[in-house]
Every structure is written in structure tokens, then in C-alpha cells.
Amino acid sequence: MPIRAVALLLSCLVIAACQRPEAETTQGLVIEEVAAPQDGGAISTAPVKVAPVKPEGTRQARTSIREIARPEPAPEPHKPWAAPLELTAGAASISCDLDYVEKGDGEVLTTFDRDGLKAALAPCEAGGVARLRYKGKVTAEFGTLVERVTEVADSMDIGKRVLDIDSAGGQVEDAIQAGDYIAESRWTIWVREGAICHSACVFILSAGDTRMIAGQVGIHRIIRMSSTATTRAQLNAELRVVYERVRDYLERNGAATAVADLMMAVPNRSLRLLTTEELELYGLDGVNPAQDDLDRLRLMRKCGEDFVSRRDSFVRAFDKRCKSPDTDLDALNACGLKLRTDFGFPDQTCPSESPLSEFDRDTATLEPPKGEDGAQSVSKAAPQKRRSDS
């Protein structure tokens, strides 16, 4: 049920070490056919510099392929407000609520200047949470949209934001540029029930501070649409440069570089759907490990070593005493809210950084109703398990 994602998102926006309950057994890998990968996919069009490739099968040819990488010039600073923005490959909306079934996705954005985005985000100021819903291709326009929404949200002190994405992919280079920005901007990435995150969208997924997945995540080989290669060796030489960029990107954003290797093995007219276990293994689900390390350093400086030690102890106790595959959301949240008092939370010095601090906000949007035992809860519905093969 969507309400399951609501509660887990609320919790994981604050608990940096939050992890999904133990996954169901994998049913085996799933390969789907895609009719037109150019309609989404993982498309690379940026020029690459490669050394001349000699005929295949020679020692010299193999050596030249290994040495094709060339230093790239530093990209020019992006200026998100320099030109008018129009979304031609997708649609976006902003909501201040995570329950899209009951509350919807908000009004579709039609204006993307500062005033228009500020008006759309104004209702989110009180709760400090905004959800950007985006359905469409990953393009430069999408990256600009995220940058603009982030800047306006920062100016309004809306620090908790969720990118609710549904995308079949798009341009690799645009996804990497947008992902690097997202990685510095404190976003949770949500692939909700019925949504997909395929191909280049996976690069967006990897960049989030927290990744919550209930829909499909799939990968396949990168397509070189602008290639002038006439031999397999020439095409592979170009792809090696592109994949080296992808590996560097995945590494700096806390995901396994093995994702790039797996992509190479899936034809671009097919789609390999990642299982729950693979998403966790490759660092694409749950808390971003790179961000978790950074958060520990930040919390150490802001709240002190004792705070971080108590927070870590709480998370371990929460995982051990509150989580199980059959625990419903009322019990999960009630257990966490009761348990945190044993570790001195909410902390008087750092209340906003305390585990489950979103339940302390005095807002109708985020405050769940009282359960029978007096503890706050989110829903009486039992959670649906995520399909392990999708």
C-alpha cells in the first residue's frame, strides 16, 4: 500500500541508518524486452576522445583500447536561471504530502521562474517537507528543474525534500550532471508503487541521500547515438570512455561500480530488472553509504560525539527490537517512538537531528494520529511486501 512508503519515507528522512526489513527470497532474474530504447534508455551523445584503434586481434589494438581515456576539460558552471525553462520531455508537480493516494500529487507545474516555484512551495513551509513528482525522461531540462526547486526550497527553509520519480531513462550525461547536484542537495529518491526507474534513471537513484523503492528498477547497455564507429573495436573504445565516467560517478556517490559492468552485459533492447537483494548489494536502496559517512562527521561537529554514539545505539536497537517482515506500520512507529526515549531522544541540544524528529513537528500534514496506546502512528494498514523480482 502507498501508506507504507509514506511512513518509511518519513522515518528514513531522519534516521540515516534506516534499512528495509529483510527481503523476500529472490525469484530469479527478470529480463524484459523494450521496443524503442531511444524513447528512454541510457543514451550517450557527448563527444569522447579515443586513441586510434588498430585492427582487432592485435596486441597493439588491445593496448590502445586500454589507454583511450583522456582528461576531460572542466565543465562550465551551470546557470539554472540563465534561460527560460520548459519541460518538453516530462511533467512535474509539487506536493507537501507524501500520501499521493489520498492527497494527490499537487498542481502540475506550468511556470518555473522563482515566483512560480515559490508559490508552489509556499504550502510546504510549515511542515518543512516538499515532494517533487516527476514523470518523464531524464534530460537537461529535468536537471535544471531540480536545481531551481532546490534553490527556492533552500531559501524557504524547506530542508526535507523527496524526488518522486517515474522515468524510463534518458541522457547519460544529463543524468550524471543532475545526480551530482542531487548528491549535494539532500534529496530522498522515491520510486513508488507502479513507477519505474530504468536505464539512466538509475544514476539519479544512486545520488539520493536515501533511496526508497517499491517500483521497478532496471538497467541495460548504454547506447551511443552519435557514434561514428564502423568497427566493434571503435565502438567499444568509445563505450569504455563513457563507462569509465559512469564508474567514477557511481563510486563517488556510494554505489557499486559493478552496476556499470552489469549494464555492459544487457543488450539495449532488453532490460534487466534488479531484485531487492541486488539493489541492496549494489548500494542503490536505503541510505546512501557515502552520505551516511558524511552525516556522521556533520553530526559529530554539530551535536557532539555522545549524540552520534546514542544515535547509533538507537538505530541498532530499532533494527533488532522493532523491525520484522510482518511488523505493521503502527507497531513500527510506536516501537521507535517509545524506544528513542531510552537513548535520550529527542535531544535538547539537537532536537531536529534526533531520530523520528518529523513526528515532533506541530503540523497537520506530517503528524500521524494517535494509536490505541497513545503513541503516534501513521496507518492501521499492514504493509505490502515489495516484490523481490521487480
XYZ file of C-alpha atoms in Angstrom:
390
model
C 0.000 0.000 0.000
C 1.243 3.517 -0.654
C 0.852 4.412 3.022
C 3.707 2.000 3.777
C 6.012 4.097 1.663
C 4.740 7.230 3.407
C 5.781 6.030 6.841
C 9.107 4.626 5.737
C 9.927 7.832 3.884
C 9.123 9.916 6.934
C 11.318 7.752 9.112
C 14.217 7.459 6.668
C 14.343 11.193 6.046
C 15.731 11.397 9.585
C 17.218 8.023 10.553
C 20.346 7.887 8.411
C 20.903 4.200 9.065
C 17.341 3.106 8.343
C 17.189 -0.112 6.382
C 14.373 -2.082 4.833
C 13.174 -5.211 6.667
C 14.666 -8.457 5.454
C 13.795 -9.038 1.806
C 11.825 -11.914 0.420
C 13.601 -14.697 -1.407
C 14.625 -13.824 -4.944
C 12.548 -15.497 -7.634
C 15.314 -15.261 -10.222
C 16.482 -12.524 -12.562
C 13.951 -10.955 -14.912
C 14.694 -9.729 -18.419
C 12.144 -7.633 -20.296
C 12.157 -6.527 -23.924
C 11.927 -2.812 -24.721
C 10.622 -1.842 -28.130
C 12.347 1.514 -28.554
C 15.261 2.164 -26.172
C 15.791 5.608 -27.703
C 12.489 6.663 -26.099
C 14.152 6.417 -22.705
C 17.123 4.205 -22.158
C 20.662 5.187 -21.291
C 21.722 7.296 -24.246
C 25.160 8.879 -24.554
C 25.690 11.627 -27.108
C 28.619 13.537 -25.630
C 31.831 13.504 -27.673
C 34.628 11.279 -26.444
C 38.365 11.324 -27.124
C 39.858 7.990 -28.081
C 43.226 6.895 -29.388
C 43.319 5.423 -32.915
C 42.247 1.798 -32.773
C 44.182 -0.672 -34.897
C 42.620 -3.818 -36.392
C 41.124 -6.206 -33.862
C 43.110 -9.188 -32.712
C 46.480 -7.434 -32.468
C 48.443 -6.707 -29.322
C 48.632 -3.053 -30.301
C 44.852 -2.790 -30.632
C 44.301 -4.132 -27.137
C 46.883 -1.775 -25.706
C 45.363 1.265 -27.398
C 41.902 0.437 -26.076
C 43.227 0.278 -22.529
C 44.802 3.691 -22.957
C 41.917 5.559 -24.558
C 40.892 7.641 -21.528
C 41.851 11.285 -21.847
C 41.496 14.069 -19.262
C 38.258 15.945 -19.813
C 38.124 19.742 -19.574
C 36.332 21.045 -16.508
C 32.657 21.711 -17.314
C 31.444 25.276 -17.303
C 29.387 26.246 -14.241
C 25.705 25.540 -14.812
C 23.395 28.541 -14.610
C 19.884 27.235 -13.924
C 18.207 30.643 -14.182
C 20.026 31.867 -17.287
C 17.256 30.921 -19.729
C 13.519 30.199 -19.567
C 12.666 26.623 -18.635
C 10.084 24.473 -20.360
C 9.592 20.759 -19.747
C 9.244 19.096 -23.142
C 10.006 15.509 -22.114
C 8.118 15.183 -18.837
C 5.719 16.696 -16.336
C 6.273 17.843 -12.758
C 4.204 18.796 -9.738
C 4.853 19.728 -6.113
C 3.038 18.394 -3.071
C 3.645 18.889 0.630
C 2.231 15.467 1.489
C 3.667 12.005 0.846
C 0.306 10.238 0.672
C -0.399 10.589 -3.037
C -3.454 8.279 -2.934
C -5.395 10.473 -0.502
C -3.776 13.842 -1.227
C -2.711 13.519 -4.866
C 0.460 14.902 -6.424
C -0.358 18.580 -6.201
C -0.847 21.003 -9.057
C 1.123 20.384 -12.226
C 3.880 22.980 -12.570
C 3.440 25.249 -15.569
C 5.741 28.120 -14.614
C 9.308 27.585 -13.498
C 10.549 31.030 -12.532
C 11.355 31.922 -8.916
C 7.944 33.408 -8.209
C 6.093 30.443 -9.681
C 8.117 27.867 -7.763
C 7.913 29.891 -4.558
C 4.124 29.967 -4.846
C 4.035 26.204 -5.436
C 6.281 25.546 -2.420
C 4.615 28.041 -0.073
C 2.217 25.490 1.489
C 5.245 23.301 2.337
C 6.947 25.880 4.564
C 5.055 24.950 7.710
C 5.950 21.271 7.590
C 9.369 21.735 6.055
C 8.780 18.844 3.605
C 8.227 19.005 -0.159
C 7.705 16.247 -2.715
C 8.658 16.903 -6.324
C 6.832 14.468 -8.583
C 8.494 13.994 -11.979
C 7.337 11.655 -14.728
C 9.291 11.650 -17.969
C 12.750 11.437 -19.497
C 15.965 12.392 -17.755
C 17.149 15.435 -19.712
C 18.999 18.681 -19.132
C 15.591 20.290 -18.504
C 14.968 17.839 -15.672
C 18.331 18.719 -14.108
C 17.556 22.424 -14.324
C 14.167 21.821 -12.703
C 15.766 20.052 -9.739
C 18.310 22.843 -9.312
C 15.639 25.538 -9.348
C 13.366 23.722 -6.906
C 16.324 23.115 -4.596
C 17.395 26.762 -4.584
C 13.883 28.003 -3.863
C 13.323 25.332 -1.179
C 16.606 26.340 0.482
C 15.535 29.979 0.542
C 12.270 28.933 2.262
C 13.996 26.621 4.768
C 12.302 23.511 3.362
C 15.064 21.086 4.238
C 13.369 17.734 3.682
C 12.593 17.003 0.055
C 11.567 13.917 -1.858
C 12.021 13.341 -5.578
C 9.116 11.079 -6.544
C 10.377 9.838 -9.923
C 8.892 7.708 -12.702
C 11.272 7.542 -15.663
C 12.348 5.170 -18.415
C 15.724 6.900 -18.564
C 17.280 9.417 -20.912
C 20.638 11.074 -21.479
C 23.545 9.602 -19.526
C 25.487 12.849 -19.318
C 22.406 14.812 -18.202
C 21.666 12.175 -15.550
C 25.218 12.346 -14.202
C 25.175 16.150 -14.032
C 21.779 16.168 -12.308
C 22.862 13.349 -9.993
C 25.979 15.158 -8.846
C 23.821 18.164 -7.966
C 21.264 15.998 -6.145
C 24.088 14.385 -4.169
C 24.960 17.783 -2.687
C 21.369 18.899 -2.112
C 19.851 16.470 0.438
C 17.201 14.637 -1.609
C 15.389 11.390 -0.887
C 14.638 9.481 -4.109
C 11.362 7.562 -4.202
C 10.349 5.005 -6.855
C 6.818 4.392 -5.694
C 4.358 1.577 -6.371
C 3.680 1.281 -10.097
C 6.577 3.586 -11.028
C 9.772 2.688 -12.905
C 13.363 3.875 -12.785
C 15.117 2.403 -15.796
C 18.433 2.915 -17.525
C 19.836 6.435 -16.990
C 17.315 6.989 -14.180
C 19.428 4.620 -12.077
C 22.122 7.314 -11.956
C 19.569 9.671 -10.389
C 18.585 6.951 -7.920
C 22.176 6.394 -6.821
C 22.625 10.072 -5.929
C 19.937 10.310 -3.247
C 20.699 10.534 0.468
C 18.038 7.866 0.950
C 16.526 5.659 -1.760
C 13.037 4.152 -1.226
C 11.983 1.627 -3.862
C 8.615 -0.042 -4.332
C 8.517 0.013 -8.155
C 10.815 -1.372 -10.857
C 14.493 -0.559 -11.281
C 16.109 -1.813 -14.477
C 19.350 -1.436 -16.416
C 20.771 -2.151 -19.839
C 23.672 -1.256 -22.101
C 24.386 2.402 -22.871
C 23.511 3.475 -26.420
C 25.981 5.623 -28.371
C 23.543 7.520 -30.612
C 26.161 9.918 -32.010
C 28.886 7.363 -32.647
C 30.797 7.379 -35.939
C 32.328 3.970 -35.236
C 32.470 1.492 -38.113
C 34.006 -1.460 -36.252
C 33.296 -3.199 -32.989
C 36.697 -2.149 -31.666
C 35.979 1.515 -32.373
C 32.562 1.366 -30.726
C 33.945 -0.457 -27.678
C 36.707 2.153 -27.424
C 34.093 4.912 -27.232
C 31.984 2.967 -24.748
C 34.971 2.343 -22.492
C 35.388 6.094 -22.082
C 31.683 6.522 -21.300
C 31.645 3.616 -18.848
C 34.742 4.952 -17.108
C 32.829 8.161 -16.469
C 29.890 6.109 -15.176
C 32.123 4.106 -12.826
C 33.683 7.282 -11.434
C 30.207 8.721 -10.901
C 28.875 5.624 -9.140
C 31.937 5.411 -6.907
C 31.767 8.995 -5.701
C 28.054 8.606 -4.973
C 28.303 5.470 -2.854
C 27.056 2.898 -5.387
C 28.933 -0.185 -6.583
C 30.879 0.201 -9.812
C 29.713 -3.341 -10.614
C 26.468 -1.727 -11.813
C 28.355 -0.388 -14.820
C 29.781 -3.828 -15.584
C 26.330 -5.397 -15.324
C 24.935 -2.807 -17.725
C 27.509 -3.804 -20.325
C 26.139 -7.352 -20.418
C 22.485 -6.458 -21.135
C 21.566 -5.610 -24.780
C 19.996 -2.178 -25.082
C 16.804 -3.674 -26.489
C 16.404 -5.695 -23.292
C 16.046 -4.623 -19.686
C 17.462 -6.371 -16.621
C 15.208 -5.771 -13.616
C 17.196 -5.613 -10.389
C 15.988 -7.684 -7.449
C 15.668 -6.416 -3.893
C 18.870 -8.223 -2.966
C 20.760 -6.721 -5.927
C 19.574 -3.200 -5.130
C 20.915 -3.563 -1.600
C 24.105 -5.303 -2.754
C 24.912 -2.530 -5.244
C 24.130 0.280 -2.803
C 21.046 1.536 -4.665
C 18.434 1.049 -1.923
C 18.136 2.547 1.540
C 20.588 5.022 2.989
C 23.444 6.142 0.760
C 26.622 4.847 2.460
C 28.698 7.798 1.265
C 26.151 10.250 2.668
C 25.917 8.284 5.914
C 29.661 8.734 6.449
C 29.349 12.447 5.749
C 26.347 12.778 8.065
C 28.263 11.189 10.910
C 31.003 13.781 10.543
C 28.447 16.596 10.320
C 26.538 15.381 13.384
C 29.784 14.924 15.291
C 30.636 18.572 14.698
C 27.120 19.886 15.334
C 25.785 17.668 18.111
C 28.833 16.028 19.638
C 30.274 12.548 19.941
C 27.815 11.469 22.630
C 24.846 12.325 20.359
C 26.255 10.240 17.496
C 27.006 7.327 19.816
C 23.463 7.367 21.207
C 22.008 7.694 17.717
C 23.961 4.660 16.500
C 22.846 2.670 19.544
C 19.224 3.651 18.897
C 19.401 2.537 15.261
C 20.862 -0.841 16.218
C 18.188 -1.328 18.882
C 15.466 -0.183 16.461
C 16.545 -2.721 13.848
C 16.734 -5.503 16.430
C 13.664 -4.813 18.562
C 11.213 -3.046 16.257
C 11.722 -4.421 12.760
C 10.488 -7.692 11.361
C 8.979 -8.591 7.969
C 5.471 -8.859 9.458
C 5.511 -5.717 11.620
C 2.808 -3.249 10.600
C 3.450 0.454 10.495
C 1.566 1.303 13.690
C 3.722 -1.107 15.645
C 6.925 0.007 13.887
C 6.420 3.701 14.604
C 5.067 3.179 18.114
C 8.058 0.993 18.949
C 10.530 3.557 17.585
C 8.908 6.497 19.350
C 8.899 4.644 22.661
C 12.401 3.249 22.198
C 14.065 6.574 21.450
C 13.357 7.867 24.971
C 15.666 5.124 26.304
C 18.523 6.822 24.446
C 17.747 10.410 25.446
C 15.805 11.498 22.350
C 14.515 13.983 21.421
C 17.844 15.572 22.308
C 17.543 19.024 23.885
C 20.620 20.347 22.105
C 19.879 18.877 18.659
C 16.121 18.171 18.554
C 15.803 18.447 14.770
C 18.590 15.884 14.250
C 17.077 13.372 16.660
C 15.645 10.104 15.301
C 11.991 10.385 14.209
C 12.103 14.159 14.713
C 9.477 14.616 11.975
C 6.886 13.301 14.445
C 7.740 16.199 16.761
C 6.677 18.821 14.233
C 3.463 20.651 15.030
C 1.923 20.246 11.572
C -1.249 18.540 10.429
C 0.490 17.356 7.274
C 3.110 15.247 8.996
C 1.705 14.444 12.422
C 0.153 10.951 12.423
C -2.923 10.155 14.512
C -2.711 8.698 17.996
C -2.773 4.929 18.288
C -4.640 2.965 20.898
C -1.640 3.034 23.246
C -1.276 6.793 22.926
C 1.765 6.604 20.663
C 1.696 8.403 17.344
C 1.226 6.232 14.280
C 0.769 6.577 10.559
C -1.665 3.904 9.430
C -3.613 0.910 10.584
C -2.961 -0.882 7.308
C -0.432 -3.701 7.255
C 2.394 -3.087 4.781
C 2.592 -4.897 1.496
C 5.844 -6.632 0.809
C 7.809 -5.407 -2.173
C 8.129 -7.954 -4.964
C 11.669 -9.251 -4.902
C 11.756 -9.720 -8.661
C 10.745 -6.238 -9.766
